[in-house]
PDB file of C-alpha atoms in Angstrom:
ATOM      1  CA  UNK C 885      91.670  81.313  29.419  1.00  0.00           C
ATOM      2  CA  UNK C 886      92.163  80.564  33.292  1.00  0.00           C
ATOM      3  CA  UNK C 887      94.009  74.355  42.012  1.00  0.00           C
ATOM      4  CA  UNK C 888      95.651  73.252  44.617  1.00  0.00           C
ATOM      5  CA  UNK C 889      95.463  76.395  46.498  1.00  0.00           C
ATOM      6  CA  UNK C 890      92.395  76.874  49.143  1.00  0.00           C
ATOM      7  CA  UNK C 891      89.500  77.879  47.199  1.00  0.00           C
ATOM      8  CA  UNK C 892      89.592  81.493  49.186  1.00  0.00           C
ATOM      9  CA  UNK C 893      92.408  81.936  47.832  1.00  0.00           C
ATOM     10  CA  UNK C 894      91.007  81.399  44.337  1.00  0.00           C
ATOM     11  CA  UNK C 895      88.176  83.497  45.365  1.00  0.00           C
ATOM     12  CA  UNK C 896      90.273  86.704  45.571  1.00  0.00           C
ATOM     13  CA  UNK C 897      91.747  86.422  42.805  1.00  0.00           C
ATOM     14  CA  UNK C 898      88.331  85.467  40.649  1.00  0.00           C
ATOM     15  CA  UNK C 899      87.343  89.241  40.295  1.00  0.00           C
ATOM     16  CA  UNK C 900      90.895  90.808  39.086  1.00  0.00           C
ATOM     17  CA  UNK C 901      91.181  87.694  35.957  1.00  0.00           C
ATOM     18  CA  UNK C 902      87.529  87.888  35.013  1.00  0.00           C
ATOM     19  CA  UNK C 903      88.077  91.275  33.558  1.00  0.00           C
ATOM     20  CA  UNK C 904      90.651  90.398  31.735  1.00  0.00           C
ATOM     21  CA  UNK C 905      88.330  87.001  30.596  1.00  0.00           C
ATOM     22  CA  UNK C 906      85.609  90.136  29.635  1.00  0.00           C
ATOM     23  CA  UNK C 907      88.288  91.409  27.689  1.00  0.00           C
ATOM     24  CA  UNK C 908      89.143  88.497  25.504  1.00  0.00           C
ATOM     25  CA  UNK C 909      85.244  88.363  24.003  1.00  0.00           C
ATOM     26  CA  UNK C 910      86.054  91.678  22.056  1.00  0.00           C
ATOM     27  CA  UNK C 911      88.788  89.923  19.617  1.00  0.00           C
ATOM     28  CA  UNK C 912      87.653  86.505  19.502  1.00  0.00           C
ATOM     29  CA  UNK C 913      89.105  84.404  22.284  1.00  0.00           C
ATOM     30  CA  UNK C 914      86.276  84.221  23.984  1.00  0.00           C
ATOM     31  CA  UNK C 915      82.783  83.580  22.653  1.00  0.00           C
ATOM     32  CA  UNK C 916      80.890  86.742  23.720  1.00  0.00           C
ATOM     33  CA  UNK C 917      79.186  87.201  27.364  1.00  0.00           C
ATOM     34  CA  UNK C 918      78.760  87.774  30.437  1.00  0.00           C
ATOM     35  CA  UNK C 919      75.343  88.620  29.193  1.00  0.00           C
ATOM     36  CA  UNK C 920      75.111  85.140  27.015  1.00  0.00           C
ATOM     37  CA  UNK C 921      76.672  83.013  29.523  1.00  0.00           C
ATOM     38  CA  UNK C 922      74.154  84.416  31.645  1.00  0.00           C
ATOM     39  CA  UNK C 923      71.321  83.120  29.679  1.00  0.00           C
ATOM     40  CA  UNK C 924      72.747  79.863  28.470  1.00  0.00           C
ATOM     41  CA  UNK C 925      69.979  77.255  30.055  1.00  0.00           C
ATOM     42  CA  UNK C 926      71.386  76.411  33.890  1.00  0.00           C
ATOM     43  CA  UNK C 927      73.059  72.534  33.988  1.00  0.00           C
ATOM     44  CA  UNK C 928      75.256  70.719  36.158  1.00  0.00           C
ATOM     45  CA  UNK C 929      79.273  71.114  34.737  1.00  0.00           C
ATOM     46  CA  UNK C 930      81.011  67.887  34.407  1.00  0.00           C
ATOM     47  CA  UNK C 931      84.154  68.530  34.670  1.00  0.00           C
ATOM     48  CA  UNK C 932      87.228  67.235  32.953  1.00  0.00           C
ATOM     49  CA  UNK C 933      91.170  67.373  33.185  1.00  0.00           C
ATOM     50  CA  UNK C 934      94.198  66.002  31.778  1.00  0.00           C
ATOM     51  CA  UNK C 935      97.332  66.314  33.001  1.00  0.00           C
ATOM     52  CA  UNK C 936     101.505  65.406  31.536  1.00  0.00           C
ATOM     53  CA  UNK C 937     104.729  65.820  33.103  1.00  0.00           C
ATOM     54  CA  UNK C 938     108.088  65.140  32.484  1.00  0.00           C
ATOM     55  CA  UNK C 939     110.621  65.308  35.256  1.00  0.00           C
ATOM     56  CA  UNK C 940     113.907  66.764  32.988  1.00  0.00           C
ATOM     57  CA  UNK C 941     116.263  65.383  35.926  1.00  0.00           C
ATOM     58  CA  UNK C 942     114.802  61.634  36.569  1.00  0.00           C
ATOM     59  CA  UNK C 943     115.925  58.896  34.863  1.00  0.00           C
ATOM     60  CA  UNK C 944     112.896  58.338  32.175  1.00  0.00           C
ATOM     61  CA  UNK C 945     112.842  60.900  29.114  1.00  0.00           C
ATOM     62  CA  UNK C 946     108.854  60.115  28.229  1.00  0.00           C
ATOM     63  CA  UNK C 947     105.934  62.110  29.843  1.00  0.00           C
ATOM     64  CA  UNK C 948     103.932  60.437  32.154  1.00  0.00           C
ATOM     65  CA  UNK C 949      99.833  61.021  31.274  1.00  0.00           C
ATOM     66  CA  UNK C 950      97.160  61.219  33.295  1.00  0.00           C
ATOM     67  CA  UNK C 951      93.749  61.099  32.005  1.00  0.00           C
ATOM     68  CA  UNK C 952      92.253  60.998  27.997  1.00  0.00           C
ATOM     69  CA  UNK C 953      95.158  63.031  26.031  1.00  0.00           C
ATOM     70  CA  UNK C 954      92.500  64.489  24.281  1.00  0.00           C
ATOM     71  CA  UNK C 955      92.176  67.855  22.831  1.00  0.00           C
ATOM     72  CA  UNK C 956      91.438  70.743  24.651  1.00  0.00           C
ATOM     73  CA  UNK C 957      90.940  74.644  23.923  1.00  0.00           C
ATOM     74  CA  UNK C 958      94.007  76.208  24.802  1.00  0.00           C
ATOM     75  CA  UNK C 959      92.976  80.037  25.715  1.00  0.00           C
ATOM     76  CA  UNK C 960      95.720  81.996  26.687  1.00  0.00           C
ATOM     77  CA  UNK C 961      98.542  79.056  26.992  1.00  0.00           C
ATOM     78  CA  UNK C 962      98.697  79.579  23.034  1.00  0.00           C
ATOM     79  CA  UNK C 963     100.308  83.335  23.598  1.00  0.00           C
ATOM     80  CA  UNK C 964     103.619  81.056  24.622  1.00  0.00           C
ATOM     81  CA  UNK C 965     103.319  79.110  21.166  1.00  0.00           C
ATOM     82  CA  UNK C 966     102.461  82.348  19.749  1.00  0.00           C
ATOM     83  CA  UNK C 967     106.164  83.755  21.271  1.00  0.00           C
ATOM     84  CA  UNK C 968     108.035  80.834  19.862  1.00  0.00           C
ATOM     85  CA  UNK C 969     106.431  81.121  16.136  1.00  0.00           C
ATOM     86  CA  UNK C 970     107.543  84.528  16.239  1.00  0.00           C
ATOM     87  CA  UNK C 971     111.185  83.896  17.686  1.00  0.00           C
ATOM     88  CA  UNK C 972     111.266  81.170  15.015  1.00  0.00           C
ATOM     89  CA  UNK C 973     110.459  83.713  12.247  1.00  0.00           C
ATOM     90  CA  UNK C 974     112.816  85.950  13.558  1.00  0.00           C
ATOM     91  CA  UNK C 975     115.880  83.419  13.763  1.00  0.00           C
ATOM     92  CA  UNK C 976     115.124  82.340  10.394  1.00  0.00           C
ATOM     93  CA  UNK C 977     115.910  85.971   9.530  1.00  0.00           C
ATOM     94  CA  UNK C 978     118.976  86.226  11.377  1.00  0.00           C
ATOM     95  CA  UNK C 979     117.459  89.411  13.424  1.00  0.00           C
ATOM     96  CA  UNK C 980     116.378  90.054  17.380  1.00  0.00           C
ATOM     97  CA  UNK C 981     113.367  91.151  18.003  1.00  0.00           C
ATOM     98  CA  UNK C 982     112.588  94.577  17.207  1.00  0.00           C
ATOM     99  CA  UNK C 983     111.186  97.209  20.250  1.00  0.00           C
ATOM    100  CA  UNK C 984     107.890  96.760  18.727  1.00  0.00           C
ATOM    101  CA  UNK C 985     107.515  92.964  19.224  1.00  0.00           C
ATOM    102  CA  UNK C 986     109.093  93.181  22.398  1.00  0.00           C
ATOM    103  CA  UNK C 987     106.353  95.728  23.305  1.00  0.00           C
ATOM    104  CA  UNK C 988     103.816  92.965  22.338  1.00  0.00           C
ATOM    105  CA  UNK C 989     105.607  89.858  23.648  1.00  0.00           C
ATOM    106  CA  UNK C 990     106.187  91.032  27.180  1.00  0.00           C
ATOM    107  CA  UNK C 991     102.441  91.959  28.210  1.00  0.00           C
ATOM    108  CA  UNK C 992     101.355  88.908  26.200  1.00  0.00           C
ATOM    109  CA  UNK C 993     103.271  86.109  28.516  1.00  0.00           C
ATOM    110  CA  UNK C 994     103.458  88.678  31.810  1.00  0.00           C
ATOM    111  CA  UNK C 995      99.987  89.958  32.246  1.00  0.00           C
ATOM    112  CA  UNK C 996      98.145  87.851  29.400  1.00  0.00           C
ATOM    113  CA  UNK C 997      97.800  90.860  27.594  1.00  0.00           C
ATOM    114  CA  UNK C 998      94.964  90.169  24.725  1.00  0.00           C
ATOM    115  CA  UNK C 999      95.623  93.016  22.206  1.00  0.00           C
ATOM    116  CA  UNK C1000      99.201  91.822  21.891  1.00  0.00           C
ATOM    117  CA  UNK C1001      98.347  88.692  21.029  1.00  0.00           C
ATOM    118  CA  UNK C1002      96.191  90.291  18.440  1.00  0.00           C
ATOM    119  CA  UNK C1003      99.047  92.182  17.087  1.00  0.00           C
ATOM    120  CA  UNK C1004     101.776  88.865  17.205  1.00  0.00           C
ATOM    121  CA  UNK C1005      98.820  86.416  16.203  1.00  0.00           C
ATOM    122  CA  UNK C1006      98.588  88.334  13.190  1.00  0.00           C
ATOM    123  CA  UNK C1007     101.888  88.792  12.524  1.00  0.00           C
ATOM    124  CA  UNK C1008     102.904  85.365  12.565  1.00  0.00           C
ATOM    125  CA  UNK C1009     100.624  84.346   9.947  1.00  0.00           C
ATOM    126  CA  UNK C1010      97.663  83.011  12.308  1.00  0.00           C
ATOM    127  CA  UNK C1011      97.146  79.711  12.382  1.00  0.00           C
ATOM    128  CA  UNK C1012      99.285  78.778   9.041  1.00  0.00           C
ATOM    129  CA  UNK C1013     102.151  80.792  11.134  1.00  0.00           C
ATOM    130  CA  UNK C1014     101.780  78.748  13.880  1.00  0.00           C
ATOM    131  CA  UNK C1015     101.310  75.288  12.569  1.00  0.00           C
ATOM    132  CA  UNK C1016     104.659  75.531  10.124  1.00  0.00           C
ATOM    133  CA  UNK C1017     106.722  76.725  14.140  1.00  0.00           C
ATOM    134  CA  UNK C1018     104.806  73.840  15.484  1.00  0.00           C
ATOM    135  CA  UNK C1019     105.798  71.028  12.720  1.00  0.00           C
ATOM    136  CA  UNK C1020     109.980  72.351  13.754  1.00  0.00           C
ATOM    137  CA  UNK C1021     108.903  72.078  17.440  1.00  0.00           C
ATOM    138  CA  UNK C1022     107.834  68.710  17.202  1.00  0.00           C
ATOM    139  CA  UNK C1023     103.979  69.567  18.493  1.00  0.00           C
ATOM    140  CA  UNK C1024     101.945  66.895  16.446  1.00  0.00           C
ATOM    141  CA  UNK C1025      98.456  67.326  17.753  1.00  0.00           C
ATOM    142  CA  UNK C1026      97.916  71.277  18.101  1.00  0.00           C
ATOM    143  CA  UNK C1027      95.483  73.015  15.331  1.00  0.00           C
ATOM    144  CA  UNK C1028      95.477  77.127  15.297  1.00  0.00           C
ATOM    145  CA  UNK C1029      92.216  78.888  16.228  1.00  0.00           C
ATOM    146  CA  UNK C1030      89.821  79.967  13.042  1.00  0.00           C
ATOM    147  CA  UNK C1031      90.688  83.396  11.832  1.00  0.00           C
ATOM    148  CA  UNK C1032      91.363  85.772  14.670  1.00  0.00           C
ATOM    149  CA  UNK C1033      90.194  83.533  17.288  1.00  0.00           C
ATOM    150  CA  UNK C1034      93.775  82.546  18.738  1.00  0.00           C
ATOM    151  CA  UNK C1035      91.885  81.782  22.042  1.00  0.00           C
ATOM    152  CA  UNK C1036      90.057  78.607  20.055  1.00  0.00           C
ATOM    153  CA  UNK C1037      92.997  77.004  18.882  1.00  0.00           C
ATOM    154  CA  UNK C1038      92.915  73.107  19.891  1.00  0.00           C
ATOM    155  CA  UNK C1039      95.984  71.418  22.028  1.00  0.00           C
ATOM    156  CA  UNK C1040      96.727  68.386  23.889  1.00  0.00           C
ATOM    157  CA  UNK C1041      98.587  67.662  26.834  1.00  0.00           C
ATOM    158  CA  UNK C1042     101.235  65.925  25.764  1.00  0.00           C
ATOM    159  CA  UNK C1043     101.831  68.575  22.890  1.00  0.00           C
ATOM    160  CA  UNK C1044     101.987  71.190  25.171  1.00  0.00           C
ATOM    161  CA  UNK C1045     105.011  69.577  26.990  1.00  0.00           C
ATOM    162  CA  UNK C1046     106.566  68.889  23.977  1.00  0.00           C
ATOM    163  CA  UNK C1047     106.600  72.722  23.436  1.00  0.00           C
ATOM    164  CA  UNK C1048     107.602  72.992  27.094  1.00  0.00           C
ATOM    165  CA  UNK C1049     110.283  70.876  26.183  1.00  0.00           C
ATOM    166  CA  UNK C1050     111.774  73.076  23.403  1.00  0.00           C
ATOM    167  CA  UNK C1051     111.341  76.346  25.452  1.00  0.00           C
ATOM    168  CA  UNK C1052     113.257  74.856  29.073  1.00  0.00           C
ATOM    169  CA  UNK C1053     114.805  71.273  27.917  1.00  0.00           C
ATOM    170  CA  UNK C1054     116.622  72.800  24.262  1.00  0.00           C
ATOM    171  CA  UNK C1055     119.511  71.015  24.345  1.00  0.00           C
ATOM    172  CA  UNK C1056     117.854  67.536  24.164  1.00  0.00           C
ATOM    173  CA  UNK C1057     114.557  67.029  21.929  1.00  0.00           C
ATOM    174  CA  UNK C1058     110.806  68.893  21.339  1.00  0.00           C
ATOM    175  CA  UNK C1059     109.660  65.130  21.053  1.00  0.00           C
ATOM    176  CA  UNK C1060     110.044  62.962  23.481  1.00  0.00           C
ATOM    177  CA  UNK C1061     113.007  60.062  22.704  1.00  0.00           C
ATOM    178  CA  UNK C1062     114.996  62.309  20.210  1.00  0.00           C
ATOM    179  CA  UNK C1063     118.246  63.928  20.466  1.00  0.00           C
ATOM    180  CA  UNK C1064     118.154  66.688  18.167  1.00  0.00           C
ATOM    181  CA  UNK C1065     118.013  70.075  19.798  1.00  0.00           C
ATOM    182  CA  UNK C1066     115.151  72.565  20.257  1.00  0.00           C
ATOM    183  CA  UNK C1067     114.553  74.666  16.805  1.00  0.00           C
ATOM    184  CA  UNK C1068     114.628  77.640  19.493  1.00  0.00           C
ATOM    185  CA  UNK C1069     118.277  79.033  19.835  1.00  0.00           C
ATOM    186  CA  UNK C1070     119.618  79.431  23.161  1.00  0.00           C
ATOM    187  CA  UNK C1071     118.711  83.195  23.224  1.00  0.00           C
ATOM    188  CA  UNK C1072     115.167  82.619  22.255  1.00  0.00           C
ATOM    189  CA  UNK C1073     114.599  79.575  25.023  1.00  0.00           C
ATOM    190  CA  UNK C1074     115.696  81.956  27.337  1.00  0.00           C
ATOM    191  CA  UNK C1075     113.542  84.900  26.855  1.00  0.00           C
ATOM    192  CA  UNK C1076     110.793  82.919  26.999  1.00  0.00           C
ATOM    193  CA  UNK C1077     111.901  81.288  30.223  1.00  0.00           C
ATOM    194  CA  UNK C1078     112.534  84.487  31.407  1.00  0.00           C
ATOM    195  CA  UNK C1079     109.035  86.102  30.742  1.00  0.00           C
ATOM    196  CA  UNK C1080     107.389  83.176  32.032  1.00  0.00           C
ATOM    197  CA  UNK C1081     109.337  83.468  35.109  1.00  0.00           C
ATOM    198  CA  UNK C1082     107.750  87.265  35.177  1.00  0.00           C
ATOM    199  CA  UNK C1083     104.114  86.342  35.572  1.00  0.00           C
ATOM    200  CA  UNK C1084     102.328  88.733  37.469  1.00  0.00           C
ATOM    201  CA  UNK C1085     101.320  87.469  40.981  1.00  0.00           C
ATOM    202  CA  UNK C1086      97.160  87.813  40.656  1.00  0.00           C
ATOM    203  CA  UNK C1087      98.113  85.073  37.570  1.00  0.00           C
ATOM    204  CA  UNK C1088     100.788  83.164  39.360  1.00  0.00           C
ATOM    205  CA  UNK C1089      98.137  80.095  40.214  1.00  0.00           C
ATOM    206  CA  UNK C1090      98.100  76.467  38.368  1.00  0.00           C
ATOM    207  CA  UNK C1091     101.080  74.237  38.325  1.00  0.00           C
ATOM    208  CA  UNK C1092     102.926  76.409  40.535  1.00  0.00           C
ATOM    209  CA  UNK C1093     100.925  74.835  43.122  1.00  0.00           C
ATOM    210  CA  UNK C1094     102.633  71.551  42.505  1.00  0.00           C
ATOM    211  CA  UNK C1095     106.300  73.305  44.139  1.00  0.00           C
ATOM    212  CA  UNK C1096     104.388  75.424  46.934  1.00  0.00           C
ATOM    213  CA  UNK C1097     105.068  78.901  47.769  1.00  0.00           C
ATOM    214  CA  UNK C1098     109.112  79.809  47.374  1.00  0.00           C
ATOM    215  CA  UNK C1099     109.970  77.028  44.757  1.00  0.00           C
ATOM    216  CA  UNK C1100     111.061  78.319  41.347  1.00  0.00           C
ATOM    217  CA  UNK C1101     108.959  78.381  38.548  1.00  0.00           C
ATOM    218  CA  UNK C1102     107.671  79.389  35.647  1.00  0.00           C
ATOM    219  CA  UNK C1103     104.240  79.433  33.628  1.00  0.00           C
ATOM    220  CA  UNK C1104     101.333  80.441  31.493  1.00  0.00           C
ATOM    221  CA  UNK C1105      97.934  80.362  32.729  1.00  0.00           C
ATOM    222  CA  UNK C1106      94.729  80.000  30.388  1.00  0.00           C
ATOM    223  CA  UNK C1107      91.175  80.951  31.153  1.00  0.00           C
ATOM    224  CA  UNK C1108      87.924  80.951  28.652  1.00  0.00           C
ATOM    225  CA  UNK C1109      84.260  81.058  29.270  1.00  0.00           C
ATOM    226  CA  UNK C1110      82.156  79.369  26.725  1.00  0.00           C
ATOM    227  CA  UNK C1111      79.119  81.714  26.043  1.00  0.00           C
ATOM    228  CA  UNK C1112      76.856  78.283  24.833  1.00  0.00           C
ATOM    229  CA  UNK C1113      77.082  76.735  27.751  1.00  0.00           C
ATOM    230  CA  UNK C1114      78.574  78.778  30.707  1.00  0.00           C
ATOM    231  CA  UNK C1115      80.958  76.956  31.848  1.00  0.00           C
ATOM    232  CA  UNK C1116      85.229  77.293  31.722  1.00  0.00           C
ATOM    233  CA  UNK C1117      88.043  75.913  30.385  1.00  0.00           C
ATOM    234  CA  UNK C1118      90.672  76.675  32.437  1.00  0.00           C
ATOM    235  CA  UNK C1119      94.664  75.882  31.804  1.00  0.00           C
ATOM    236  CA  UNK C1120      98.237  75.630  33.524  1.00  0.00           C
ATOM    237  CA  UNK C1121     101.753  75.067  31.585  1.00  0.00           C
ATOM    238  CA  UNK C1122     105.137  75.371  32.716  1.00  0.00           C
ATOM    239  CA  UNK C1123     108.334  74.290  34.780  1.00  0.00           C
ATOM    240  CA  UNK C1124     108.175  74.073  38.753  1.00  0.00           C
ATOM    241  CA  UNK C1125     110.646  72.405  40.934  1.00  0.00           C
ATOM    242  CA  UNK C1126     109.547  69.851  43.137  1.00  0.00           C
ATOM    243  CA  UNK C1127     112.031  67.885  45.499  1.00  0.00           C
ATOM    244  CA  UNK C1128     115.252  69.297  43.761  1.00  0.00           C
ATOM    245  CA  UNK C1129     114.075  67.991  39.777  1.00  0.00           C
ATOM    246  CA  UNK C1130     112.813  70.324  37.350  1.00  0.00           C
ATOM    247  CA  UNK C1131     109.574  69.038  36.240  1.00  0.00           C
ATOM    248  CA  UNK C1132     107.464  70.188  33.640  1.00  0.00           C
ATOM    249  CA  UNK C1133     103.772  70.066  33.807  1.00  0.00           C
ATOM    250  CA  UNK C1134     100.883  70.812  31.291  1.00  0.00           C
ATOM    251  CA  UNK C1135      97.187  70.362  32.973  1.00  0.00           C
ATOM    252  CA  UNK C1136      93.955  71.257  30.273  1.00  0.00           C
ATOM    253  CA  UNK C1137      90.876  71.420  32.183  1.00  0.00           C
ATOM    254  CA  UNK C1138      87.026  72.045  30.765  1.00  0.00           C
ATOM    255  CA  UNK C1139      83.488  71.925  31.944  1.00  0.00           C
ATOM    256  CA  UNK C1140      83.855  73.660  35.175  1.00  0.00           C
ATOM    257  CA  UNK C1141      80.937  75.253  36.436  1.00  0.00           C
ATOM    258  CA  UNK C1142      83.337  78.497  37.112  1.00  0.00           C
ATOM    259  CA  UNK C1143      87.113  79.930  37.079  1.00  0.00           C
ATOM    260  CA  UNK C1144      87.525  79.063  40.539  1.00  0.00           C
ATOM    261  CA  UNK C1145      86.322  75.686  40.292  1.00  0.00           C
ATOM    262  CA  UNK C1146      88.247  75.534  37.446  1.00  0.00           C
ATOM    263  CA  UNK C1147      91.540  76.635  39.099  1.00  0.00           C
ATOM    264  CA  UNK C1148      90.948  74.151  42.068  1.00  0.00           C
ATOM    265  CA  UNK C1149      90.428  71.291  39.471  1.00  0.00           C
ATOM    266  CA  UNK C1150      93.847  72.638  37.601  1.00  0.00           C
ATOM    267  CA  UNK C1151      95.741  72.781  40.416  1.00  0.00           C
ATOM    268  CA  UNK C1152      94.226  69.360  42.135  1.00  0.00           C
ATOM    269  CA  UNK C1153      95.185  67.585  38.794  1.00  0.00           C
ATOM    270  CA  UNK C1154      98.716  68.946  39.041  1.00  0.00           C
ATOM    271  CA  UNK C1155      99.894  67.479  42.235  1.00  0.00           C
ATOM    272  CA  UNK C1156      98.136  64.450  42.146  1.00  0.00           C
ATOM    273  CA  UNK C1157     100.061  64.048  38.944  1.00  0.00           C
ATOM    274  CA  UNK C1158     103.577  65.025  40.054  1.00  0.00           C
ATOM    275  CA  UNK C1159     102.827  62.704  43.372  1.00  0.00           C
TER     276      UNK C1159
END
């Protein structure tokens, strides 16, 4: 799963996220290692990003891309399109959340919590789940991970602000141009707001660089080491306020020779974007 902040400041954070990177190779996420990163042949990483964003209070309604909107691996940004599948299946129901979801959801979007992903990934039907949420949300480009591997599924960044979009901008459009509202009811949008909002600090890096430290925001953070080759992909989504305007910012990183790099290279992407 995994900057603009100093790479110390990456540093010290490295050690806390990697176990929870270890974690993720038990159910799929990740491709197994340390050990087989270890002894994937050494090579230089070349590194890639791209970045959208979408200032909700300027004048222009269309993201503004920079770099190849190509697909990328999403790690752990998925456990937000994971939430919204489920909140989908749940308003089509005409029921809340039950305790036992919430149990799930919460750690999923706070701490990036991988066995409740396991449990809501499989709930909402796995990839079929997620890509009959996705067609309501207006995501065009996003493909679910193979079997239990939620942590493969493949994104771009313009889909992920078009789910940012439904989750913080409901009352206008998921795509870009429309005015029909977010599938997501108002109660829904704001529980995921809310949870993203909740991060916990050691996690708290990526586009919330763009606002600097006091500025309001909200966001999911993404982190995966490839066991073939060594090297990270490493992702940011979410809402920060820069200048006064609510901006919303989706930066998909991968080649980096390691989860700091790969959090500098996030968070470098992000500002030079929103500047």
């Amino acid at each position: 799963m995994p900057s603009y902040l100093l790479l110390t400041f990456a540093r010290t954070r490295a050690g806390a996220l990697l176990a929870s990177a270890a974690a993720l190779a038990s159910v799929g996420a990740l491709h197994p290692a340390p050990a087989a990163a270890a002894s994937a042949p050494a090579q230089t990483a070349s590194a890639h990003a791209t970045a959208a964003v979408l200032d909700l209070d300027g004048a222009g309604r269309t993201p503004v891309l920079h770099g190849q909107d190509s697909a990328y691996d999403t790690a752990s940004i998925v456990k937000v399109d994971i939430l919204a599948a489920l909140l989908l299946q749940a308003q089509d129901a005409g029921r809340r959340l039950t305790a036992d979801e919430r149990g799930h959801a919460e750690p999923m979007i706070r701490r990036s919590d991988n066995t409740a992903a396991d449990a809501l990934w499989r709930e909402i039907g796995q990839a079929s789940g997620l890509a009959a949420a996705n067609k309501r949300l207006g995501l065009t480009s996003t493909t679910g991970g193979p079997g239990v591997k939620w942590g493969l599924t493949r994104t771009t960044a313009s889909d992920q602000i078009r789910l940012m979009r439904a989750v913080f901008d409901g009352d206008t459009a998921a795509r870009p141009g429309s005015t029909a509202k977010s599938a997501l009811g108002a109660q829904s949008r704001t529980y995921i707001r809310t949870l993203m909002g909740q991060v916990v600090p050691e996690q708290t890096w990526g586009v919330s660089a763009v606002g600097g430290s006091g500025t309001p925001r909200a966001l999911k953070n993404g982190w995966l080491q490839r066991n073939t080759s060594g090297l990270w992909d490493v992702n940011s989504v979410g809402q920060v306020t820069v200048k006064g305007h609510r901006c919303l910012v989706a930066v998909l990183s991968n080649g980096s020779a390691s989860m700091s790099d790969g959090i500098s290279l996030v968070e470098r992407t992000a500002r030079s974007a929103v500047a």
